[in-house]
Each structure stands twice: as C-alpha cells, then as structure tokens.
Coordinates of C-alpha atoms and ligand atoms in Angstrom, one line a residue:
M1 CA 0.3 -22.2 7.8
S2 CA 3.1 -21.1 5.5
H3 CA 6.4 -19.8 6.8
Y4 CA 9.8 -18.8 5.7
V5 CA 13.0 -20.4 6.8
V6 CA 15.8 -17.9 6.5
R7 CA 19.5 -18.6 7.0
G8 CA 21.0 -15.1 7.6
G9 CA 24.4 -13.5 7.3
Q10 CA 24.9 -13.5 3.5
A11 CA 25.6 -10.3 1.7
L12 CA 23.1 -9.6 -1.1
R13 CA 24.4 -9.1 -4.7
G14 CA 22.6 -8.8 -8.0
T15 CA 19.8 -7.2 -9.9
I16 CA 16.0 -7.6 -9.5
P17 CA 13.0 -5.9 -11.0
I18 CA 10.5 -4.0 -8.9
S19 CA 6.8 -4.9 -9.3
G20 CA 3.9 -2.6 -9.9
A21 CA 2.6 -0.7 -6.8
K22 CA -0.1 -2.5 -4.7
N23 CA -1.3 0.9 -3.4
S24 CA -1.8 2.1 -7.0
V25 CA -3.4 -1.0 -8.5
L26 CA -6.1 -1.3 -5.9
P27 CA -7.7 2.2 -6.4
I28 CA -7.2 1.9 -10.2
L29 CA -9.0 -1.5 -10.2
A30 CA -11.9 0.1 -8.3
A31 CA -11.8 3.0 -10.8
T32 CA -12.3 0.5 -13.7
L33 CA -16.0 0.3 -12.6
L34 CA -16.6 3.8 -13.9
N35 CA -16.1 3.8 -17.6
G36 CA -18.4 0.8 -18.5
G37 CA -15.8 -0.4 -20.9
R38 CA -12.5 -2.3 -21.3
N39 CA -9.6 -1.6 -19.1
V40 CA -6.2 -3.1 -19.7
L41 CA -3.7 -2.7 -16.8
H42 CA -0.1 -3.6 -17.2
N43 CA 2.5 -4.1 -14.4
C44 CA -0.2 -5.5 -12.0
P45 CA 1.5 -7.4 -9.2
D46 CA 0.1 -10.8 -8.4
L47 CA -0.7 -10.3 -4.8
R48 CA -3.4 -11.5 -2.3
D49 CA -4.9 -8.0 -2.1
V50 CA -5.0 -7.7 -5.9
R51 CA -6.8 -11.0 -6.2
W52 CA -9.4 -9.9 -3.6
A53 CA -10.0 -6.7 -5.6
M54 CA -10.4 -8.7 -8.8
A55 CA -12.9 -11.0 -6.9
I56 CA -14.9 -7.9 -5.9
L57 CA -15.1 -6.7 -9.5
E58 CA -16.3 -10.1 -10.6
H59 CA -18.9 -10.2 -7.9
L60 CA -20.2 -6.8 -9.1
G61 CA -20.6 -8.2 -12.7
C62 CA -17.3 -7.3 -14.4
K63 CA -15.4 -9.7 -16.6
V64 CA -11.9 -9.9 -15.1
S65 CA -8.9 -11.9 -16.4
R66 CA -5.1 -11.9 -15.9
E67 CA -2.4 -12.9 -18.3
G68 CA 1.1 -12.4 -16.9
D69 CA 1.2 -9.0 -15.3
T70 CA -1.7 -7.7 -17.4
V71 CA -5.1 -7.6 -15.8
T72 CA -8.1 -6.8 -18.0
V73 CA -11.4 -5.6 -16.6
D74 CA -14.5 -5.3 -18.8
S75 CA -17.0 -3.2 -16.8
T76 CA -19.7 -3.0 -19.5
V77 CA -22.1 -4.8 -17.2
V78 CA -22.2 -3.9 -13.5
D79 CA -25.3 -5.5 -12.0
R80 CA -24.6 -5.6 -8.3
W81 CA -23.9 -2.7 -5.9
D82 CA -22.9 -4.6 -2.8
V83 CA -19.5 -6.0 -1.5
P84 CA -20.2 -9.0 0.7
H85 CA -18.6 -9.3 4.1
E86 CA -16.3 -12.2 3.1
L87 CA -14.6 -10.0 0.5
M88 CA -14.6 -6.8 2.6
R89 CA -13.0 -8.4 5.7
E90 CA -9.9 -9.5 3.8
M91 CA -8.6 -6.1 3.0
R92 CA -9.2 -2.7 4.5
S93 CA -8.6 -0.9 1.1
S94 CA -11.8 -2.5 -0.2
V95 CA -13.5 0.7 1.2
I96 CA -12.1 2.3 -2.0
F97 CA -14.9 0.5 -3.9
L98 CA -17.5 2.7 -2.1
G99 CA -17.0 5.8 -4.3
P100 CA -16.9 4.0 -7.6
I101 CA -19.9 1.8 -6.9
L102 CA -21.9 4.8 -5.8
A103 CA -20.8 6.8 -8.9
R104 CA -21.7 3.9 -11.3
C105 CA -24.8 2.5 -9.6
G106 CA -26.2 5.4 -7.6
R107 CA -26.1 3.3 -4.5
A108 CA -23.7 1.0 -2.6
R109 CA -23.7 -1.4 0.3
L110 CA -20.4 -2.4 2.0
S111 CA -19.6 -4.0 5.3
L112 CA -16.9 -2.4 7.4
P113 CA -13.5 -3.1 6.1
G114 CA -10.8 -5.4 7.4
G115 CA -7.0 -5.3 6.9
C116 CA -3.8 -4.8 8.9
D117 CA -4.1 -4.4 12.6
I118 CA -1.9 -1.3 12.8
G119 CA -4.4 1.1 14.5
Q120 CA -8.0 2.0 14.6
R121 CA -8.1 2.9 10.9
P122 CA -11.5 4.7 10.9
I123 CA -13.2 5.7 7.6
D124 CA -14.8 8.8 8.9
L125 CA -12.9 11.0 6.4
H126 CA -14.1 8.9 3.5
L127 CA -17.7 9.1 4.7
S128 CA -17.7 12.8 5.3
A129 CA -16.2 13.5 1.9
L130 CA -19.0 11.5 0.2
R131 CA -21.6 13.1 2.4
R132 CA -20.3 16.5 1.4
L133 CA -20.9 15.5 -2.3
G134 CA -24.5 14.7 -1.4
A135 CA -24.4 11.0 -0.6
D136 CA -26.9 9.8 1.9
I137 CA -25.0 7.3 4.2
R138 CA -26.4 5.1 6.9
Q139 CA -24.5 2.7 9.1
Q140 CA -26.4 -0.3 10.4
G141 CA -24.5 -2.9 12.4
G142 CA -21.4 -3.7 10.4
D143 CA -22.9 -2.4 7.1
I144 CA -22.7 0.9 5.3
F145 CA -25.6 1.8 3.0
C146 CA -24.9 4.7 0.6
E147 CA -27.3 6.4 -1.8
A148 CA -26.5 9.1 -4.3
R149 CA -29.7 11.2 -4.3
D150 CA -28.3 14.4 -5.8
L151 CA -24.5 14.3 -6.1
Q152 CA -23.1 17.9 -6.4
G153 CA -19.5 18.9 -6.8
R154 CA -18.3 21.0 -3.9
D155 CA -15.1 21.9 -2.0
I156 CA -14.1 19.0 0.4
I157 CA -11.5 20.0 3.0
L158 CA -9.8 17.0 4.5
S159 CA -8.7 17.5 8.1
F160 CA -5.8 15.1 7.4
P161 CA -4.4 14.2 3.9
S162 CA -5.7 10.6 4.0
V163 CA -4.7 8.7 0.9
G164 CA -7.8 6.5 0.8
A165 CA -10.2 9.4 1.5
T166 CA -8.6 11.5 -1.3
E167 CA -9.0 8.6 -3.7
N168 CA -12.6 7.9 -2.7
A169 CA -13.5 11.7 -3.1
M170 CA -11.9 11.8 -6.6
L171 CA -13.7 8.6 -7.6
T172 CA -17.1 9.9 -6.5
A173 CA -16.6 13.4 -7.8
V174 CA -16.6 12.3 -11.4
A175 CA -20.4 11.5 -11.0
C176 CA -21.3 14.9 -9.5
G177 CA -22.9 17.8 -11.2
G178 CA -20.3 20.6 -11.3
A179 CA -16.7 20.7 -10.1
T180 CA -15.2 19.4 -6.9
R181 CA -12.0 20.5 -5.2
V182 CA -10.3 18.2 -2.7
I183 CA -8.4 20.5 -0.4
N184 CA -5.5 19.2 1.8
A185 CA -5.4 16.2 -0.5
A186 CA -2.9 13.4 0.0
R187 CA 0.1 13.9 -2.4
E188 CA 1.3 10.3 -2.7
P189 CA 2.5 9.2 -6.2
E190 CA -0.4 6.7 -6.3
I191 CA -2.8 9.6 -6.4
A192 CA -1.1 11.0 -9.5
D193 CA -1.3 7.5 -11.0
L194 CA -5.0 7.3 -10.3
Q195 CA -5.4 10.8 -11.9
E196 CA -3.6 9.6 -15.0
F197 CA -5.8 6.6 -15.3
L198 CA -9.0 8.7 -14.9
R199 CA -7.8 11.2 -17.5
K200 CA -7.1 8.4 -20.0
A201 CA -10.7 7.2 -19.3
G202 CA -12.0 10.7 -20.2
A203 CA -12.4 12.3 -16.8
S204 CA -11.3 15.9 -16.2
V205 CA -9.0 15.8 -13.2
S206 CA -6.1 18.0 -12.3
G207 CA -3.8 18.7 -9.3
G208 CA -3.2 14.9 -8.5
G209 CA 0.1 14.8 -6.5
E210 CA -0.5 18.3 -5.2
S211 CA -2.6 19.6 -2.2
V212 CA -5.6 20.7 -4.2
I213 CA -7.2 18.3 -6.7
T214 CA -10.0 19.5 -9.0
V215 CA -12.4 17.1 -10.6
S216 CA -15.1 18.3 -13.0
G217 CA -18.2 16.2 -12.8
E218 CA -18.2 14.1 -15.9
M219 CA -18.3 10.3 -16.0
P220 CA -15.3 8.8 -17.8
R221 CA -16.5 6.7 -20.8
R222 CA -13.4 5.7 -22.7
D223 CA -11.6 2.3 -22.8
V224 CA -8.2 2.6 -21.1
E225 CA -4.7 1.0 -21.4
H226 CA -2.5 1.9 -18.4
T227 CA 0.8 0.8 -16.8
I228 CA 0.8 0.8 -13.0
L229 CA 3.6 2.8 -11.4
P230 CA 6.5 0.9 -9.6
D231 CA 6.1 0.0 -5.9
R232 CA 8.0 2.4 -3.8
I233 CA 7.5 0.4 -0.6
E234 CA 8.9 -2.8 -2.2
T235 CA 11.8 -0.6 -3.5
A236 CA 12.4 0.7 0.1
T237 CA 12.2 -2.8 1.5
F238 CA 14.9 -4.1 -0.8
L239 CA 17.1 -1.0 -0.1
C240 CA 16.8 -1.7 3.6
A241 CA 17.6 -5.4 3.1
A242 CA 20.8 -4.6 1.1
A243 CA 21.7 -2.0 3.8
A244 CA 21.3 -4.5 6.6
C245 CA 23.0 -7.4 4.9
G246 CA 25.8 -5.6 3.0
G247 CA 26.6 -6.1 -0.7
E248 CA 25.6 -4.4 -3.9
V249 CA 22.0 -4.6 -5.2
T250 CA 20.5 -3.0 -8.3
L251 CA 16.7 -2.4 -8.5
T252 CA 15.3 -1.9 -12.0
G253 CA 11.9 -0.6 -13.2
T254 CA 11.5 1.7 -10.2
E255 CA 11.2 5.4 -9.5
P256 CA 14.1 6.8 -7.4
E257 CA 12.3 10.1 -6.8
H258 CA 9.5 8.3 -4.9
V259 CA 11.9 6.9 -2.3
G260 CA 14.0 10.1 -1.8
T261 CA 13.6 10.2 2.0
V262 CA 14.5 6.5 2.4
I263 CA 17.6 7.0 0.2
Q264 CA 18.6 9.9 2.3
C265 CA 18.3 8.0 5.6
L266 CA 20.4 5.1 4.1
R267 CA 23.0 7.4 2.8
E268 CA 23.3 9.0 6.2
A269 CA 23.8 5.5 7.6
G270 CA 26.8 5.0 5.3
C271 CA 25.4 3.4 2.2
A272 CA 26.5 4.6 -1.3
I273 CA 23.4 4.9 -3.5
G274 CA 23.3 5.8 -7.1
C275 CA 20.3 6.5 -9.3
A276 CA 20.1 6.5 -13.1
G277 CA 16.8 6.8 -14.8
R278 CA 14.5 4.0 -13.4
T279 CA 17.4 2.2 -11.7
I280 CA 18.8 2.4 -8.1
T281 CA 22.0 0.8 -7.0
I282 CA 23.0 0.5 -3.4
Q283 CA 26.4 -0.5 -2.1
A284 CA 26.7 -1.2 1.6
E285 CA 30.0 -2.0 3.2
G286 CA 30.6 -2.5 6.9
R287 CA 28.1 -1.7 9.7
L288 CA 25.5 1.0 9.3
T289 CA 25.9 4.1 11.4
A290 CA 23.1 5.9 13.3
M291 CA 20.6 7.8 11.3
P292 CA 19.0 11.2 12.2
T293 CA 15.5 10.9 13.7
V294 CA 13.2 9.1 11.3
R295 CA 9.7 10.7 11.5
T296 CA 6.9 9.2 9.4
M297 CA 4.9 11.8 7.5
P298 CA 2.5 12.0 4.7
Y299 CA 4.2 12.1 1.3
P300 CA 6.7 13.6 0.5
G301 CA 7.8 12.8 4.0
F302 CA 9.2 9.5 5.2
P303 CA 6.6 6.8 4.4
T304 CA 5.0 5.0 7.4
D305 CA 5.1 1.8 5.3
A306 CA 8.9 1.9 5.2
Q307 CA 9.3 2.5 8.9
A308 CA 9.4 -1.2 9.9
P309 CA 11.9 -2.4 7.2
L310 CA 14.2 0.6 8.1
M311 CA 13.9 -0.2 11.8
A312 CA 15.1 -3.8 11.0
A313 CA 18.1 -2.4 9.2
A314 CA 18.8 0.1 12.1
C315 CA 18.9 -2.8 14.6
T316 CA 22.0 -4.1 12.8
G317 CA 23.8 -0.7 12.9
A318 CA 26.5 0.7 15.2
G319 CA 24.6 3.6 16.8
N320 CA 21.2 4.6 18.1
T321 CA 18.3 5.8 15.9
L322 CA 15.0 7.4 17.0
F323 CA 11.8 6.5 15.1
I324 CA 8.7 8.6 15.5
E325 CA 5.5 7.1 14.0
T326 CA 3.0 10.0 13.4
I327 CA 0.6 8.2 11.0
F328 CA -0.7 5.1 12.7
E329 CA -1.0 4.6 16.5
N330 CA -0.1 0.9 16.6
R331 CA 2.7 0.5 14.2
F332 CA 5.6 -0.8 16.3
R333 CA 4.3 -4.4 16.8
H334 CA 7.3 -5.8 14.9
A335 CA 9.6 -4.4 17.6
N336 CA 8.7 -7.2 20.0
E337 CA 9.5 -9.8 17.4
L338 CA 12.7 -8.1 16.5
A339 CA 13.6 -8.3 20.2
R340 CA 13.4 -12.1 19.9
M341 CA 16.3 -11.8 17.4
G342 CA 18.3 -9.8 19.9
A343 CA 17.3 -6.2 18.9
D344 CA 17.3 -3.5 21.6
I345 CA 14.3 -1.3 21.0
R346 CA 12.8 1.0 23.7
I347 CA 9.3 2.1 22.9
S348 CA 7.4 4.9 24.5
G349 CA 4.1 5.8 22.9
R350 CA 4.8 6.7 19.3
T351 CA 8.5 6.8 19.7
A352 CA 11.0 3.9 19.4
L353 CA 14.7 4.2 20.2
V354 CA 16.7 1.6 18.4
C355 CA 20.1 0.8 19.9
G356 CA 22.1 -0.9 17.2
G357 CA 23.8 -4.2 17.7
T358 CA 23.8 -7.7 16.2
L359 CA 20.9 -10.0 15.5
H360 CA 20.6 -13.8 15.9
G361 CA 18.2 -16.2 14.3
A362 CA 14.9 -16.8 16.1
R363 CA 11.3 -18.0 15.5
V364 CA 9.2 -14.8 14.9
R365 CA 5.6 -14.1 13.8
S366 CA 4.5 -11.4 11.3
C367 CA 1.8 -9.2 12.8
D368 CA 1.1 -7.1 9.8
L369 CA 2.2 -6.6 6.2
R370 CA 5.2 -4.2 6.6
G371 CA 6.1 -5.6 10.0
G372 CA 6.4 -9.0 8.4
A373 CA 8.7 -7.7 5.7
A374 CA 10.8 -6.1 8.4
L375 CA 11.2 -9.5 10.1
V376 CA 12.4 -11.0 6.7
V377 CA 15.0 -8.1 6.4
A378 CA 16.2 -8.8 10.0
A379 CA 16.3 -12.6 9.4
L380 CA 18.5 -12.1 6.3
A381 CA 20.9 -10.0 8.3
A382 CA 20.9 -12.1 11.5
Q383 CA 23.4 -14.9 12.2
G384 CA 21.9 -18.3 12.1
E385 CA 18.5 -19.6 11.2
S386 CA 15.1 -17.8 11.6
I387 CA 11.6 -19.0 11.0
V388 CA 9.2 -16.2 10.0
E389 CA 5.6 -17.3 10.6
D390 CA 2.2 -16.0 9.4
I391 CA 3.6 -14.9 6.1
F392 CA 0.1 -14.5 4.7
H393 CA 0.4 -10.9 5.8
I394 CA 3.5 -10.5 3.7
D395 CA 1.8 -12.1 0.7
R396 CA -0.7 -9.2 0.7
G397 CA 2.0 -6.8 -0.5
Y398 CA 5.2 -8.5 -1.9
E399 CA 5.2 -10.3 -5.2
R400 CA 7.6 -13.4 -5.4
L401 CA 9.5 -12.2 -2.3
A402 CA 11.5 -15.4 -1.8
E403 CA 12.3 -15.7 -5.5
K404 CA 13.7 -12.2 -5.6
I405 CA 15.7 -12.6 -2.4
T406 CA 17.1 -15.9 -3.7
A407 CA 18.1 -14.1 -7.0
L408 CA 20.2 -11.8 -4.8
G409 CA 22.0 -14.7 -3.1
G410 CA 19.9 -14.6 0.1
N411 CA 19.1 -18.0 1.7
I412 CA 15.3 -18.1 2.1
Q413 CA 12.9 -21.0 1.7
R414 CA 9.1 -20.9 1.7
I415 CA 7.5 -23.8 3.4
G416 CA 3.8 -24.4 2.5
T417 CA 1.8 -22.8 -0.3
Ligands
UD1_501 C1 -2.8 4.1 2.6 C2 -1.9 2.9 2.1 C3 -1.1 2.4 3.3 C4 -0.3 3.5 3.9 C5 -1.2 4.7 4.3 C6 -0.4 5.9 4.7 C7 -3.3 1.9 0.4 C8 -4.1 0.7 -0.1 N1 -2.8 1.9 1.7 O1 -3.7 3.6 3.5 O2 -0.3 1.4 2.8 O3 0.2 3.0 5.1 O4 -1.9 5.1 3.1 O5 0.5 6.3 3.8 O6 -3.1 2.9 -0.4 N2 -7.7 8.2 8.9 C9 -8.8 8.7 9.7 N3 -10.0 8.6 9.1 C10 -10.2 8.2 7.8 C11 -9.1 7.8 7.0 C12 -7.8 7.8 7.6 O7 -8.7 9.1 10.8 O8 -11.3 8.2 7.3 C13 -6.4 8.2 9.6 C14 -5.8 6.8 9.7 O9 -6.3 6.2 10.9 C15 -4.3 7.1 9.8 C16 -4.2 8.3 8.8 O10 -5.4 8.9 8.7 O11 -4.0 7.4 11.1 C17 -3.6 7.9 7.5 O12 -4.5 7.0 6.8 P1 -4.7 7.0 5.2 O13 -3.8 8.0 4.6 O14 -6.2 7.1 5.0 O15 -4.2 5.5 4.9 P2 -4.9 4.5 4.0 O16 -5.5 5.2 2.8 O17 -5.8 3.6 4.8

C-alpha cells in the first residue's frame, strides 16, 4: 500500500497551478454520452475517479483518450446501457451516469454506488427526480433498473439542494418532451460549468448556479470543446496548508470567488490573502488565531469538502474553533487521526470543538478523500516525521499532490506507486 512520509515544520513558499475540478469533470464526462459526437475537454485532472469515469465511458462503447490534460470522448457509438459493479463500487459519483445513459439509450442498469465512507449517502433524491420525469425504476438486490417509457418535462422540487441529484435531473431532462424546472437546485459552481457544457452541445438550459434551473427537452447534438473550471477544494486545501505551515503561497489558474467563505475564515485567523484575477496569494505569519464558528452549508456557504483541511489548520492555532457539519453525518473521522498527532478535538454529534495547540509527527491513516488531505496538511505543520497511510483515498481527488507540495518547499515523499 502506498503512503506518504512527511517531515513537517517547514514554511511553504512559492507558486503552484490549481488543477481542473474533479467534481466538475465527472458530471461533464457523463454528459458526453448525450451528443453522440466528439467532446474535447481541457484542464481534466488525472485522478483515480476520472480514470474510472473514462473506463465507464469505454465500457459503454465510447472512444476515450487522454493527451496531457485534454480528454477526448467520441460518443458516436454507445452500444451498452449498463455499468458493471466493479466500475460502480469504486466511486459513488458513478450514479451520475444514470441520467445520461437513460437519456441516450432509453434504459439503464447500474449497481448501487461506492465511494467515501462519510455517511449513508442515499440516492433517493436522484431516483425520485428521475421518476418525476417518467422513468420507471426498479431496485433488485444491489442493482437499479431504469426505463424511460415516456419521459416528460415537469417541475422537480428537491427537498435538499443535492449536487448530484440536481445534475442527474438536468442530464435526464434534455431527453424529455417539454420543459423541466429543477426547484431548490444546488448552486455549486460545478452546476454552472455543466450547464455551460450542455449549452455548447446545443441543449437549452438556464439558471445553472441559481436555485431554479430550466431545461427544455431537446437532446444536445453538437460537438463540444470545453475547459473544466478550477478545483475550488484543491484551492482551499492549499490555502489551509499555507495557513497551517506559515509562509507565502500563490495559487494560479483558480477562481477566488468560489472559495470566498474559506478565504474569509483564514483572514479571520490572521492570514493576509490577496486576490487578482485568477490568482490568490496567502501570507501567513505566526500562529493562527481562533475562527468564528465554521458551519458547513450548501454553496455559497462553507463547503463540507473543505471542513477537514481547515480543521487541520485550526489544530495548529492559538484559540478554540467550533466546527458544525450539517451536510454529511459522518465527516469527522479525521479527528481521531489528528488526535494521534496531538490535536485536542472534542466531538459531540455533528459538532467538533478544536482547541488549538501544536502537532507532532505520527503514523496516521486516511479514512476518506478530504480527511486524508487534512492529515497531509497537519503532517506538514507538525514537528517531526509523519506517515500518512491509505493514500489511495487522496489519489481520488488531488492531482500530483506530493509534486506540488515539494514545489512549495514542503518535505513529502511518496512511497509506493
Ligand atoms: C457532491 C460532491 C462532494 C461534496 C457534496 C456536497 C461530487 C462528485 N461530489 O457530492 O464532493 O461533498 O456534493 O457538497 O460532486 N442526499 C440524500 N439523498 C440523495 C442525495 C443526497 O439524502 O439522493 C444527502 C446526502 O446524504 C448528503 C447531502 O444530501 O447528506 C448532500 O449530498 P449531495 O449534495 O448529493 O452530494 P453529492 O452530489 O453526493
């Protein structure tokens, strides 16, 4: 099993580029099934989850290739409508293929998705949105069978602004007769990016990034060239690493507006952060101070995916910070591992009180993607050597992590492939 060896205590200094967003490229790869043509996607991070999504497209009959950060998908031929268990179990977001396969093939068979162990992660909102559009869905054992008898555009009211359910609804609605409105839609920037891709392909979609999205039922048929938006969670993670370690770090090719809440927290903790165009520079001197309560919320609130890296930074600060996780019920698993490094974190249900202090090196284990990234942040800030195990979780969402940290002067070595 691969692991990182991190020798902490170095300030981080330098400039690194931010990669394309994992959470944008996955639904857009699924959307390439729709147009029956050629899709050229730039700024695609080379990540485990992206490779799995490319494998699913190949299984379905598409021709898929990568050159540098450009992925090309030719979906002229789609001759299968199932996603086998081996491909589904690797990532939960593979459920995003349900809508596009249904729209393209009129039927779909998927097994129940895998992914991070951060909570129950049901897919009921995805299924009820598709049912509302007329899909006939049966669950048998671990499989979901879906048939599009007579897809009709309708109003879909989401009881929670689920990112994945919003995307699946948009991707199915293009195949419906008539217009669909997704009400209480997720407003994450990745939804607006999906809308932009669909529009380039010829679909009529509006409202992406707002609470009501309208899709007129018309299959997109055009070839597309599209550049994936920058990864706001990778951006947030590097901001937290710089805040925890001290130093001065510049992140290029990113979108400052998408990490507004994270920047605000770090400024309140004493960091100086400047934004210019697509660049963010953070300067961190001395110890962080306490932050006002950090409450995870749907966008534009504080992102749940940045909660763990920010918590790692808070552990190195001088005061106490309260974290409230409102999105996922089991997203404090990194706290036990941080405790091995000397962190003082008191958990009660969905609340974690972090009492700032100093961290020391330890052997720790990644439990999920963002929790694993938090352990790397903590290890970089800790005195002494740490070993971060089970980094296959981290590989799902961070491109060339060790390389980027090394470019900033951090001491990290990857052992194993
Ligand atoms: C996406 C992101 C993930 C991020 C999350 C919240 C991708 C690939 N992943 O995940 O990184 O942490 O948004 O910002 O984009 N829920 C239900 N029923 C459903 C669907 C969701 O109850 O059918 C619940 C979930 O259990 C969770 C909440 O809704 O408590 C938010 O989930 P959702 O927004 O759907 O997250 P994902 O799309 O899975």
